[in-house]
PDB file of C-alpha atoms in Angstrom:
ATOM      1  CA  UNK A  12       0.000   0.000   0.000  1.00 79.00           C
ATOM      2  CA  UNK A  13       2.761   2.283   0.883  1.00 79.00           C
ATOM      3  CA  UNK A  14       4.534   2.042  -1.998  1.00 78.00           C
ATOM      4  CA  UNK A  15       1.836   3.355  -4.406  1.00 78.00           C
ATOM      5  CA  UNK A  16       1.906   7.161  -2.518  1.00 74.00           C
ATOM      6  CA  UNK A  17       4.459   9.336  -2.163  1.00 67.00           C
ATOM      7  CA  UNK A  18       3.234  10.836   0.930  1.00 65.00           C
ATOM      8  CA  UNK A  19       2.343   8.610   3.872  1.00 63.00           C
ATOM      9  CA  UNK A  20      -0.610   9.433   6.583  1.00 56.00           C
ATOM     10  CA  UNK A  21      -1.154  12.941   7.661  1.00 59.00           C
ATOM     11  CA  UNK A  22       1.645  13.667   5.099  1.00 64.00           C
ATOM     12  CA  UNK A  23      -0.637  14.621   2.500  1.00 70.00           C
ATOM     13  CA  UNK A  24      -1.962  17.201   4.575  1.00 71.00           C
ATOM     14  CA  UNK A  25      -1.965  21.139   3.481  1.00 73.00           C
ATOM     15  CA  UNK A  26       0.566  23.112   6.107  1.00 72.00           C
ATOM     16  CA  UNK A  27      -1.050  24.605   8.826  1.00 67.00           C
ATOM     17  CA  UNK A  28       0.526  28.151   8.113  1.00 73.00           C
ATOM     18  CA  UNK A  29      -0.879  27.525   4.314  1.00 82.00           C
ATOM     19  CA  UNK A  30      -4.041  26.035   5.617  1.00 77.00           C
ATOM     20  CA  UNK A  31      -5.043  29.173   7.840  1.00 74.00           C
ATOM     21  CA  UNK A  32      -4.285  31.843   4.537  1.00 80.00           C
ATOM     22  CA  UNK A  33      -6.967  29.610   2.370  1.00 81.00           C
ATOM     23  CA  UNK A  34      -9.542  29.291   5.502  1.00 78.00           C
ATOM     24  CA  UNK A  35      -9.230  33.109   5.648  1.00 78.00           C
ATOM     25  CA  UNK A  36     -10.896  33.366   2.291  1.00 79.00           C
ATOM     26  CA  UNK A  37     -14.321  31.612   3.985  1.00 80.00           C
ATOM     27  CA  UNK A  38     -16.857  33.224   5.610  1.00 72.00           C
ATOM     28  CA  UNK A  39     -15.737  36.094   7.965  1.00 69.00           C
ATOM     29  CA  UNK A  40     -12.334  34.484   8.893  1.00 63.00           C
ATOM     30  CA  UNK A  41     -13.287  32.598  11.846  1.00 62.00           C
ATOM     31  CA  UNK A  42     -13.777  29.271  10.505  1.00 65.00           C
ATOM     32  CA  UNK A  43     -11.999  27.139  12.690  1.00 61.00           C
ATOM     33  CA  UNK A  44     -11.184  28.936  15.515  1.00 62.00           C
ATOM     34  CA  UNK A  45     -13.408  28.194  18.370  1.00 62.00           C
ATOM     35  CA  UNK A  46     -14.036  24.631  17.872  1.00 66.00           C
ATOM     36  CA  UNK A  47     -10.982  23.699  15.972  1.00 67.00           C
ATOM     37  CA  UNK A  48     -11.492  19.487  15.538  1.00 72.00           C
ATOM     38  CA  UNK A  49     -15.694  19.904  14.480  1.00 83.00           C
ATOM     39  CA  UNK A  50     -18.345  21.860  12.791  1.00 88.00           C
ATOM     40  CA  UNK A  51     -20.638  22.622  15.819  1.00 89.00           C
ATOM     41  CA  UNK A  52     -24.025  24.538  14.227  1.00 90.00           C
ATOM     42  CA  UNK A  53     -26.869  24.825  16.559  1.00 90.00           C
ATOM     43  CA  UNK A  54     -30.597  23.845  15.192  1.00 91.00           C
ATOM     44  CA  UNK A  55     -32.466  27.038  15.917  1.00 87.00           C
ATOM     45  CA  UNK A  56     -35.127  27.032  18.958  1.00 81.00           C
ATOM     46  CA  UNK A  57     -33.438  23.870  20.382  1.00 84.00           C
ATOM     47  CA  UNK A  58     -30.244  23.372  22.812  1.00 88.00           C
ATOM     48  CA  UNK A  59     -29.713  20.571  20.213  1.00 94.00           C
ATOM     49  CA  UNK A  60     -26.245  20.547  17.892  1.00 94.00           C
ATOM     50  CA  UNK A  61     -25.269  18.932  14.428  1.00 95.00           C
ATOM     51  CA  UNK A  62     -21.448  18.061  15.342  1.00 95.00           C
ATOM     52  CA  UNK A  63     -19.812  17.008  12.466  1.00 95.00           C
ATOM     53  CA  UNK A  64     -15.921  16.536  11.430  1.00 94.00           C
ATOM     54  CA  UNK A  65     -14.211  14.632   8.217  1.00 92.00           C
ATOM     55  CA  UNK A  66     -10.666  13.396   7.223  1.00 90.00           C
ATOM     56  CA  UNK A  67      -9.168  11.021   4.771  1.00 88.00           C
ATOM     57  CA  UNK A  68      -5.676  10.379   4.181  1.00 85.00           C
ATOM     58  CA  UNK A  69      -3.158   7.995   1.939  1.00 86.00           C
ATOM     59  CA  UNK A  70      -1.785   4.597   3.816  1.00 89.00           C
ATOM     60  CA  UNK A  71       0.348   4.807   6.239  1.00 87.00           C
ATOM     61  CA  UNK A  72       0.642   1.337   6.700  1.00 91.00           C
ATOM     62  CA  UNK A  73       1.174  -1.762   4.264  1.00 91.00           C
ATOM     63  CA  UNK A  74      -1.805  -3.686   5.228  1.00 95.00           C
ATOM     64  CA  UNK A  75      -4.601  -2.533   3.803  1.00 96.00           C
ATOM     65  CA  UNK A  76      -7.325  -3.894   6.889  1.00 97.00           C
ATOM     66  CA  UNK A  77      -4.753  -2.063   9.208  1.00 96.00           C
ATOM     67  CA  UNK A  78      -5.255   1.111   7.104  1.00 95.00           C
ATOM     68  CA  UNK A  79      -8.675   1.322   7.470  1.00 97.00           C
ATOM     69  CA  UNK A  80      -9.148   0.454  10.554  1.00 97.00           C
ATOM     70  CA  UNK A  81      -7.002   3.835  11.422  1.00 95.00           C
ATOM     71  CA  UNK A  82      -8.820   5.636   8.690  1.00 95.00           C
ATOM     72  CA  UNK A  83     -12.036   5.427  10.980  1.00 97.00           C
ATOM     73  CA  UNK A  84     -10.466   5.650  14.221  1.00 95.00           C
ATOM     74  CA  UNK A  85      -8.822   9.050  12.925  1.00 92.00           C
ATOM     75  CA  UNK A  86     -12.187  10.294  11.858  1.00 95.00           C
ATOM     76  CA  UNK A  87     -13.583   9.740  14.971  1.00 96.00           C
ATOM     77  CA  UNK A  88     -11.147  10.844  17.177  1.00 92.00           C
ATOM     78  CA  UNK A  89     -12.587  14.722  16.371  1.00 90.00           C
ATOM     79  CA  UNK A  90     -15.625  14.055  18.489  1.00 94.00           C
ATOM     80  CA  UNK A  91     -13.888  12.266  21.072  1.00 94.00           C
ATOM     81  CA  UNK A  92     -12.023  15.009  21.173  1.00 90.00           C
ATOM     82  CA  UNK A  93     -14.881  17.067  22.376  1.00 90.00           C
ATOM     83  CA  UNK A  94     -16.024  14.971  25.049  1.00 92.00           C
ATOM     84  CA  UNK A  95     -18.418  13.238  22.390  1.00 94.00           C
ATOM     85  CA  UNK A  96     -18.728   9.415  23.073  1.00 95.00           C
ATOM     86  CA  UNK A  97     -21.345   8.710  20.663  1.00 96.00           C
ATOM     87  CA  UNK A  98     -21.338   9.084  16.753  1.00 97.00           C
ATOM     88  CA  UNK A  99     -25.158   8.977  14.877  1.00 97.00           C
ATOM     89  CA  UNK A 100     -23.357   7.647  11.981  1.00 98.00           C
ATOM     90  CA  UNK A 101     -20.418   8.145   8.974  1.00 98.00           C
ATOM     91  CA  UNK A 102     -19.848   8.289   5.470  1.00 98.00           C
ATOM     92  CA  UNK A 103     -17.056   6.680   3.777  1.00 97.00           C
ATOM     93  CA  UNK A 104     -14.499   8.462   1.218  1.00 96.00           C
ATOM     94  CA  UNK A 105     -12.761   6.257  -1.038  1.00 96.00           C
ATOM     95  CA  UNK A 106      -9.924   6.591  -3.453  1.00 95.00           C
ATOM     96  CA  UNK A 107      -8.996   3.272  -5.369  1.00 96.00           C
ATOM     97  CA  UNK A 108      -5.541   3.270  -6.723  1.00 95.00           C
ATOM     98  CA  UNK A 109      -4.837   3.755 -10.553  1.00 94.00           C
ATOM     99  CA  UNK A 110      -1.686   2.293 -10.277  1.00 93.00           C
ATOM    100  CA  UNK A 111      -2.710  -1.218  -9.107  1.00 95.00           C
ATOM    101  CA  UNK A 112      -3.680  -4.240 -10.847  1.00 95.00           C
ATOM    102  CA  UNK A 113      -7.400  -4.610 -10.684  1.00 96.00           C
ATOM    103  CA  UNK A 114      -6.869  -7.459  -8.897  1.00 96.00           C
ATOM    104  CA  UNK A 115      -5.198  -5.144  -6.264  1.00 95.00           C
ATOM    105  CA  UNK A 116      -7.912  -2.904  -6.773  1.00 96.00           C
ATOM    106  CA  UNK A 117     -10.218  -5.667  -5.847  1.00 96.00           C
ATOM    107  CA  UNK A 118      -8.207  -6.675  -2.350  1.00 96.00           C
ATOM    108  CA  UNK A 119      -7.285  -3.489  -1.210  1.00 96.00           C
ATOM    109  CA  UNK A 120     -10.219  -1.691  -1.287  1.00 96.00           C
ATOM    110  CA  UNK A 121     -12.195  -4.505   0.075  1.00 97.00           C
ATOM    111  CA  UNK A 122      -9.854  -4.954   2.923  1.00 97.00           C
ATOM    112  CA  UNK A 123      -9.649  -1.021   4.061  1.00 97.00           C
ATOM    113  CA  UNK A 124     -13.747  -1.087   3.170  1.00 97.00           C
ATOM    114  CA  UNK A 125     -13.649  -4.009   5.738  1.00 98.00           C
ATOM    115  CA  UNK A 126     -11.050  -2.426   8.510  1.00 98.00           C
ATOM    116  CA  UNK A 127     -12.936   0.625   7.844  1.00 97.00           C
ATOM    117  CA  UNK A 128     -16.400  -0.799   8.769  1.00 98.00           C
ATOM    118  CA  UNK A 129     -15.406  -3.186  11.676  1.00 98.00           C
ATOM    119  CA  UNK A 130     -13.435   0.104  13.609  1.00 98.00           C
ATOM    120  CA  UNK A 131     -17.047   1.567  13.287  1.00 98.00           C
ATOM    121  CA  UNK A 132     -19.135  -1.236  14.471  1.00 98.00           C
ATOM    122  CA  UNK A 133     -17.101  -1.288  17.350  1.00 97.00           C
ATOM    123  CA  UNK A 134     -17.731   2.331  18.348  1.00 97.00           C
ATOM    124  CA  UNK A 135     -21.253   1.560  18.072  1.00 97.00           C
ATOM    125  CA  UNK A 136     -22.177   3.350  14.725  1.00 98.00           C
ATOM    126  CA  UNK A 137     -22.866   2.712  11.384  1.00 98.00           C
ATOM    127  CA  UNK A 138     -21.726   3.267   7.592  1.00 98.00           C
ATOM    128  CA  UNK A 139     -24.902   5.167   5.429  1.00 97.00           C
ATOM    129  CA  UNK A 140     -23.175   6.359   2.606  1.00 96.00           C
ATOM    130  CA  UNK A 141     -19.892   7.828   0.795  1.00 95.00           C
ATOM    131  CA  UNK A 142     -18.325   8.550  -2.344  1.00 95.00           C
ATOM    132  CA  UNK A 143     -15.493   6.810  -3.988  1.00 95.00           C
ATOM    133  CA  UNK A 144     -13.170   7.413  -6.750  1.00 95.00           C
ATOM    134  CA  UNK A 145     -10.016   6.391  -8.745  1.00 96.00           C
ATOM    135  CA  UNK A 146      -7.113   8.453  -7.792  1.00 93.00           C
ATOM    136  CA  UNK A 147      -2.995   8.783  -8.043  1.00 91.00           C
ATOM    137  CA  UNK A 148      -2.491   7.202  -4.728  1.00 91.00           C
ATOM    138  CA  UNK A 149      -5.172   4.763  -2.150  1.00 93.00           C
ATOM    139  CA  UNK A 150      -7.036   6.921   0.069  1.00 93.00           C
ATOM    140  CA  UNK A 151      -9.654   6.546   2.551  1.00 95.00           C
ATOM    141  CA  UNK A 152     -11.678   8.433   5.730  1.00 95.00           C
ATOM    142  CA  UNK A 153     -14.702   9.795   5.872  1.00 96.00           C
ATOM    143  CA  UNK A 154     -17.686  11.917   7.479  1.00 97.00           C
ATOM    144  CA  UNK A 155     -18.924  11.444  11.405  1.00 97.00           C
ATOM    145  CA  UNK A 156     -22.188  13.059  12.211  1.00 97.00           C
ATOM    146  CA  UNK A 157     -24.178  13.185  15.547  1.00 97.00           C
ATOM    147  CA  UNK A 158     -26.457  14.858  17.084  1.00 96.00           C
ATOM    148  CA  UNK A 159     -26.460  16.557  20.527  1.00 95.00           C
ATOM    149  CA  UNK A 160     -27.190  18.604  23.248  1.00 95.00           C
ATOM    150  CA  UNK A 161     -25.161  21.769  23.483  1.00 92.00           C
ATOM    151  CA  UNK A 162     -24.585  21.300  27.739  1.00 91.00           C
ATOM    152  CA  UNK A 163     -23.479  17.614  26.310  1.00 93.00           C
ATOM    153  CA  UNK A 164     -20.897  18.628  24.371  1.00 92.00           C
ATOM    154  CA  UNK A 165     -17.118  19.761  25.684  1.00 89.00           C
ATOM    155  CA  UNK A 166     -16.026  22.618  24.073  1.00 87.00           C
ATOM    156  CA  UNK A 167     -12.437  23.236  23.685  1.00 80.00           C
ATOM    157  CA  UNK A 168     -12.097  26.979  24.807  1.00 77.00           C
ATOM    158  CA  UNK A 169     -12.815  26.622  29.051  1.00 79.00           C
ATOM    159  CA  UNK A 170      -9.367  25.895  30.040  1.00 75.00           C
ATOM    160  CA  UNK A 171      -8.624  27.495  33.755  1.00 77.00           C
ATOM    161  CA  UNK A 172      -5.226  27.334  35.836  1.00 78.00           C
ATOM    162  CA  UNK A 173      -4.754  24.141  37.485  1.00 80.00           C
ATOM    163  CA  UNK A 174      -6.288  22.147  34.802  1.00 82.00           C
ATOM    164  CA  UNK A 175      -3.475  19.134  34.353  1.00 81.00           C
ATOM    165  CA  UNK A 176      -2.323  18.094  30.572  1.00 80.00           C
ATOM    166  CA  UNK A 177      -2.691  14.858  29.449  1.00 83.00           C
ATOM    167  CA  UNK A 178      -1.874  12.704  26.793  1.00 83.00           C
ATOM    168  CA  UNK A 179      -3.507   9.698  26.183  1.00 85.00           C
ATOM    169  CA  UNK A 180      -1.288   7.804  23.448  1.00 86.00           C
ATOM    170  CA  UNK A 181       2.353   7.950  22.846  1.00 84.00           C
ATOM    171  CA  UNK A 182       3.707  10.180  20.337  1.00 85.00           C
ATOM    172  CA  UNK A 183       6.019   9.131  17.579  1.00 84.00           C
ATOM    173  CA  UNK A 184       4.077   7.318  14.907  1.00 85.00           C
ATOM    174  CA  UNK A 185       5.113   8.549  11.581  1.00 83.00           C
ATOM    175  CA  UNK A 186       8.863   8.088  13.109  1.00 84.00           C
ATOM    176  CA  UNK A 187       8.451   4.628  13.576  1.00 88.00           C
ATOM    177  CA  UNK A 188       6.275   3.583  10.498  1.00 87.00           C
ATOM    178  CA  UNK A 189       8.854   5.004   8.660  1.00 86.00           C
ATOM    179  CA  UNK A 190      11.672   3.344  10.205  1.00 88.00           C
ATOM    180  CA  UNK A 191       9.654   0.092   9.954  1.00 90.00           C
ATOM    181  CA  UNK A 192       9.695   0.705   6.031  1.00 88.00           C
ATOM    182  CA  UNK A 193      13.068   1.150   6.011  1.00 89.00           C
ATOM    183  CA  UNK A 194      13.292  -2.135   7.902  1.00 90.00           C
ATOM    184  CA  UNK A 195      11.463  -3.641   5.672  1.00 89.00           C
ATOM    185  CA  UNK A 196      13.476  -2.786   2.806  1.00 87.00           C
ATOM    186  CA  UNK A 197      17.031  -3.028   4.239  1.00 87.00           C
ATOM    187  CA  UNK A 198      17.998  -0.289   1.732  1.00 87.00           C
ATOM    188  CA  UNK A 199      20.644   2.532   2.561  1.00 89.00           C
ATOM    189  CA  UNK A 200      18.616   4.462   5.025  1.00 87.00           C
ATOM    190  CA  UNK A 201      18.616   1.290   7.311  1.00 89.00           C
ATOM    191  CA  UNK A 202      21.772   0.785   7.180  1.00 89.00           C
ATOM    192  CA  UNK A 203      22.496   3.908   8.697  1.00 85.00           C
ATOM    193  CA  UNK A 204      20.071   3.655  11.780  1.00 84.00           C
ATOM    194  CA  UNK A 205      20.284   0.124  12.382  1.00 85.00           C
ATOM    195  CA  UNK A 206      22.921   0.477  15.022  1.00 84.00           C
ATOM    196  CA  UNK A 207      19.913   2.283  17.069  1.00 83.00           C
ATOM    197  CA  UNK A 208      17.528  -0.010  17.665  1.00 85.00           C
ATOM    198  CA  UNK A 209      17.454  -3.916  16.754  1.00 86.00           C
ATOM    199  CA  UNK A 210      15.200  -5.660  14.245  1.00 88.00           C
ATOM    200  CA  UNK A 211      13.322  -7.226  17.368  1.00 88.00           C
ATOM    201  CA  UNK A 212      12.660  -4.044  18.658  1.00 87.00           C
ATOM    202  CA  UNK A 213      11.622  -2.302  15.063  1.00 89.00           C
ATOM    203  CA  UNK A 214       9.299  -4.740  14.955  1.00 89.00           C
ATOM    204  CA  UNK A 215       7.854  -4.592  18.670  1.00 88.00           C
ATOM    205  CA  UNK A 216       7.109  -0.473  17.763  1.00 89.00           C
ATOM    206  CA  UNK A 217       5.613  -0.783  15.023  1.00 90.00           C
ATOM    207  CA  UNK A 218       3.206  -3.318  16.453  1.00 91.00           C
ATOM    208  CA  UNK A 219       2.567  -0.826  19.449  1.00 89.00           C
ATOM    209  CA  UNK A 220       2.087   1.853  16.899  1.00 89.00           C
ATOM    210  CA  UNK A 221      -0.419  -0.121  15.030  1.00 92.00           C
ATOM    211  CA  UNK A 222      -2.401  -0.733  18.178  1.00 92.00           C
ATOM    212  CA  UNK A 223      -2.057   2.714  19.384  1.00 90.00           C
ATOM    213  CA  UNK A 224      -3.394   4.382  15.798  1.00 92.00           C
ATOM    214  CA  UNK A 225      -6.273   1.664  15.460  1.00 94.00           C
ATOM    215  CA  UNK A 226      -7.392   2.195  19.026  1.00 93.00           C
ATOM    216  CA  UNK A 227     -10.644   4.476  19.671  1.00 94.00           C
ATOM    217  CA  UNK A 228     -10.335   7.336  22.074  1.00 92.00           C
ATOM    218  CA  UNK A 229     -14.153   6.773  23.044  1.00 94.00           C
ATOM    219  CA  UNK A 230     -12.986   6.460  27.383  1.00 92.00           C
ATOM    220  CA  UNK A 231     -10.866   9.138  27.125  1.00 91.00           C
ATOM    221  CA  UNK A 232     -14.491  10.901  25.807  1.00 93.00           C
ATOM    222  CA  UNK A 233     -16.183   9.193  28.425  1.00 93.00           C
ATOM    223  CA  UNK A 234     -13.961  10.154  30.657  1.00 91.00           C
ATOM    224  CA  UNK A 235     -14.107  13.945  29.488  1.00 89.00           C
ATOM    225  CA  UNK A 236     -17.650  13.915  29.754  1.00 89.00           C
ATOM    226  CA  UNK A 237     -17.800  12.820  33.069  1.00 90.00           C
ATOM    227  CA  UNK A 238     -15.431  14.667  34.762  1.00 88.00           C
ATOM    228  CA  UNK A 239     -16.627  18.064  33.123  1.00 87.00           C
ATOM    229  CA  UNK A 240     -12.820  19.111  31.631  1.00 87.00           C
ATOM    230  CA  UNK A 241     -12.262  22.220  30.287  1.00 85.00           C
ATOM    231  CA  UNK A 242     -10.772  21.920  27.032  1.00 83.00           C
ATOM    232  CA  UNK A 243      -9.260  19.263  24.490  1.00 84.00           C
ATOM    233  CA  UNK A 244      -7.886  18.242  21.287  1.00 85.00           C
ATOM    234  CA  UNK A 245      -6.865  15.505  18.824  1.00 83.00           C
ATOM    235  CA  UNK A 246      -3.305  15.269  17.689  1.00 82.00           C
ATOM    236  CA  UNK A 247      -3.191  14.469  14.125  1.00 76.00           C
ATOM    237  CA  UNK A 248      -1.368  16.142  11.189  1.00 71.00           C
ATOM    238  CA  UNK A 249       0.144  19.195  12.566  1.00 71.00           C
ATOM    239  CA  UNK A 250       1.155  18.094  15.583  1.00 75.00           C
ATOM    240  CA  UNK A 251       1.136  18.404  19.117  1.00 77.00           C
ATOM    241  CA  UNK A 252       2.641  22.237  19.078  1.00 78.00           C
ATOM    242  CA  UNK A 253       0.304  22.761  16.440  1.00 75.00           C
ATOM    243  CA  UNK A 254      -2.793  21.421  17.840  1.00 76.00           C
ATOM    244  CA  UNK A 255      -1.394  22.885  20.935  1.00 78.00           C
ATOM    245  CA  UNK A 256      -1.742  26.152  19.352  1.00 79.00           C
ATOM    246  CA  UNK A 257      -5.081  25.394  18.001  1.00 76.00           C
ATOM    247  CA  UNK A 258      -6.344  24.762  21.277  1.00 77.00           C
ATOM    248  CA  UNK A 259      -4.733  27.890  22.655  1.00 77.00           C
ATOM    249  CA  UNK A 260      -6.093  29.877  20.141  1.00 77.00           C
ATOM    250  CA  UNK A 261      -9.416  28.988  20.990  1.00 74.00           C
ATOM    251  CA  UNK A 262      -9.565  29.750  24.696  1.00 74.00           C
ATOM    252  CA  UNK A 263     -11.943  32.333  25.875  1.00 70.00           C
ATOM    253  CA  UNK A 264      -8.783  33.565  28.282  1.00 74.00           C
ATOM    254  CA  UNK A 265      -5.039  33.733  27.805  1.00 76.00           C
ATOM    255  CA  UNK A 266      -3.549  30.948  28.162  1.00 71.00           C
ATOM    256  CA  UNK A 267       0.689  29.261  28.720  1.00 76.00           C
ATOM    257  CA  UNK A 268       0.353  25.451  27.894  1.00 74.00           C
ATOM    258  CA  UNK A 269       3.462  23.802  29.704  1.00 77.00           C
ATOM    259  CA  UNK A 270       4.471  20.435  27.694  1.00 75.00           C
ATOM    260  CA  UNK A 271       6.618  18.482  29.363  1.00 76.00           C
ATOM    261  CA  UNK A 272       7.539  14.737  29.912  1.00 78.00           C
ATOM    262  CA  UNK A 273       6.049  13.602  25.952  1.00 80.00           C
ATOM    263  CA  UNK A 274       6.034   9.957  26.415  1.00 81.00           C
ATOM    264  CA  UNK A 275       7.439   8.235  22.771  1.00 81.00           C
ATOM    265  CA  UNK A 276       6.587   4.835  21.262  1.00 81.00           C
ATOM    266  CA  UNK A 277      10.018   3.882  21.178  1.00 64.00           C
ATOM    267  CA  UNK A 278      12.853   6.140  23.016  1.00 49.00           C
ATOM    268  CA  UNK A 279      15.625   4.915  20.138  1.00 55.00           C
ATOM    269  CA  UNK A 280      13.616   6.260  17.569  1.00 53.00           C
ATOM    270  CA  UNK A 281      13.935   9.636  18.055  1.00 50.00           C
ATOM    271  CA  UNK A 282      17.227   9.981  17.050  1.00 52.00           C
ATOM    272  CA  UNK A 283      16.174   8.471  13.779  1.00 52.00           C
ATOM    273  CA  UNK A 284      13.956  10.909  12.572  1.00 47.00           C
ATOM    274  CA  UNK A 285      14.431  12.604   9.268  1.00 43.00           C
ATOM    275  CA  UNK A 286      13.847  16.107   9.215  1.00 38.00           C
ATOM    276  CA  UNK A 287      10.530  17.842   7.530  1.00 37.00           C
ATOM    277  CA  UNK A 288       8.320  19.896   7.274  1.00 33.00           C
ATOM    278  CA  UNK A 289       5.333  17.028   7.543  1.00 37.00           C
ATOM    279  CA  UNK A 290       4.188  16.274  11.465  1.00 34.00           C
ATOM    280  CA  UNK A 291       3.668  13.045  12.880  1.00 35.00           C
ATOM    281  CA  UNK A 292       0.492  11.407  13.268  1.00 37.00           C
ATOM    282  CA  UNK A 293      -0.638  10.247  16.631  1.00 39.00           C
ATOM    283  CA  UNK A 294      -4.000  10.730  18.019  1.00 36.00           C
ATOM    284  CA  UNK A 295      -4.733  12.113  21.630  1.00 38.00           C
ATOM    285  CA  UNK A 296      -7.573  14.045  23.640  1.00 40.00           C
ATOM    286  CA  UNK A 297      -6.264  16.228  26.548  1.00 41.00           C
ATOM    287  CA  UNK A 298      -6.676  19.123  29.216  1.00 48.00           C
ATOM    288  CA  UNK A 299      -4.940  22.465  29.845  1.00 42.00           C
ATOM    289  CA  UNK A 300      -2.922  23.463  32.616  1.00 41.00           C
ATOM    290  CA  UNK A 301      -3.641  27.828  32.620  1.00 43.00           C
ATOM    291  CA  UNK A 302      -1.508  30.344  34.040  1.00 45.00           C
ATOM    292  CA  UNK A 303      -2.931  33.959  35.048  1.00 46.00           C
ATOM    293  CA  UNK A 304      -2.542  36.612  32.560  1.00 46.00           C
ATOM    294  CA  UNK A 305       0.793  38.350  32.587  1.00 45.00           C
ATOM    295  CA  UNK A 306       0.331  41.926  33.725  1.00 43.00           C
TER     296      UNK A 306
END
């Protein structure tokens, strides 16, 4: 799967700094900015919301069940990240690969189809629709939709001092599905990290990765939900400092976010990351710790 795109993951996404200057050209500016991971539009005469949020990206991952498995998981992690447990439904977007054989074609997109739906089951929703297409490279995500009450829902912007950070998954992904390709291929560039970490150990990472990417972040909502926290965020394909300043950016008061103590998949494999300009993908809800505005 990897080998028919040239840019794994949240790779393919636009630059944040890029992203912002075309987002600018919508509406009055402000699209974005106060709920950063969903569309939140309130029905009018109700306290009820439409909550909505979609993302698709190319594989990140060889095996094509794998892929969309965190295709979904990715998709949903938006509401999670707003203290939203429970999706209505989702739509599927497809891309089928030009480059492959059809029978490829055929086993590919049946398997991420299949990944795809299964990761949904399991968060208790269901499939109703999509759209699908040939394209360059495979591709898949989608559309989550669900309904709510506005007191229901945990908006990102109520961060107060105090509040603790945390992070529910280990960063590092990207770094390590990487590496594992190089692995794989025992080409040049694994020659020159393979004195970091041993094949055992590639291999033990990029299973933890794999279960890390393809796991839900429903609890954490759960969790959000229930204990009334004040703010939170996904991190996806700009980052932790950029969601970080997403989240920032959205708060109703100043705020200082103090990051500290990132736990990694893999400690080795941060020396073995190549530098640019695309972030990691890793996917995480958490709080804000606020100091007092600076006089």
């Amino acid at each position: 799967m990897t080998s028919y795109t040239a840019l794994k993951g949240c790779g393919c996404k636009v630059p944040q700094v890029t992203l912002q200057k075309y987002l600018s050209n919508i509406g009055d500016g402000t699209i974005g900015k106060e709920t950063p991971d969903c569309s939140v539009i309130k029905y009018p005469d109700t306290r009820r919301c439409l909550v909505s949020t979609t993302d698709f990206f190319y594989p990140l991952v060889d095996d094509p069940y794998t892929q969309g498995e965190i295709a979904c998981a990715n998709v949903l992690s938006d509401l999670y990240a707003m203290g939203i447990s429970r999706c209505d439904h989702m739509l599927m977007i497809l891309g089928v690969c030009l480059d492959m054989t059809p029978a490829e074609q055929e086993v590919s997109t049946r398997e991420m189809i299949r990944g795809f739906n299964d990761k949904a089951a399991e968060a208790g929703t269901v499939i109703t629709g999509g759209q699908s297409v040939f394209n360059d490279f495979p591709m898949i995500g989608g559309v989550a939709n669900t309904v709510i009450r506005d007191e229901e829902i945990v908006y990102p912007r109520k961060a107060r001092e105090g509040d603790v950070l945390v992070l529910t998954k280990a960063l590092g992904s990207r770094v390590v599905v990487n590496a594992y390709k190089w692995y794989k291929s025992k080409g040049e560039r694994w020659e020159k990290v393979k004195g970091l970490i041993s094949e055992e150990d590639m291999g033990r990472a990029y299973d933890i990765c794999c279960g890390e990417m393809t796991s839900l972040n429903k609890s954490a909502a759960e969790l959000m939900a229930k204990y009334k926290v004040h703010g939170g965020t996904d991190v996806t394909g700009f980052g932790i400092l950029g969601h970080a300043r997403n989240l920032a950016e959205a708060q109703e008061r100043d705020v200082d976010l103090r990051i500290h103590t990132l736990p990694v998949i893999h400690l080795s494999l941060i020396h073995i990351s190549e530098p640019t300009r695309r972030t990691p993908i890793s996917y995480a809800v958490f709080c804000l710790k606020k100091k007092k505005k600076k006089k």
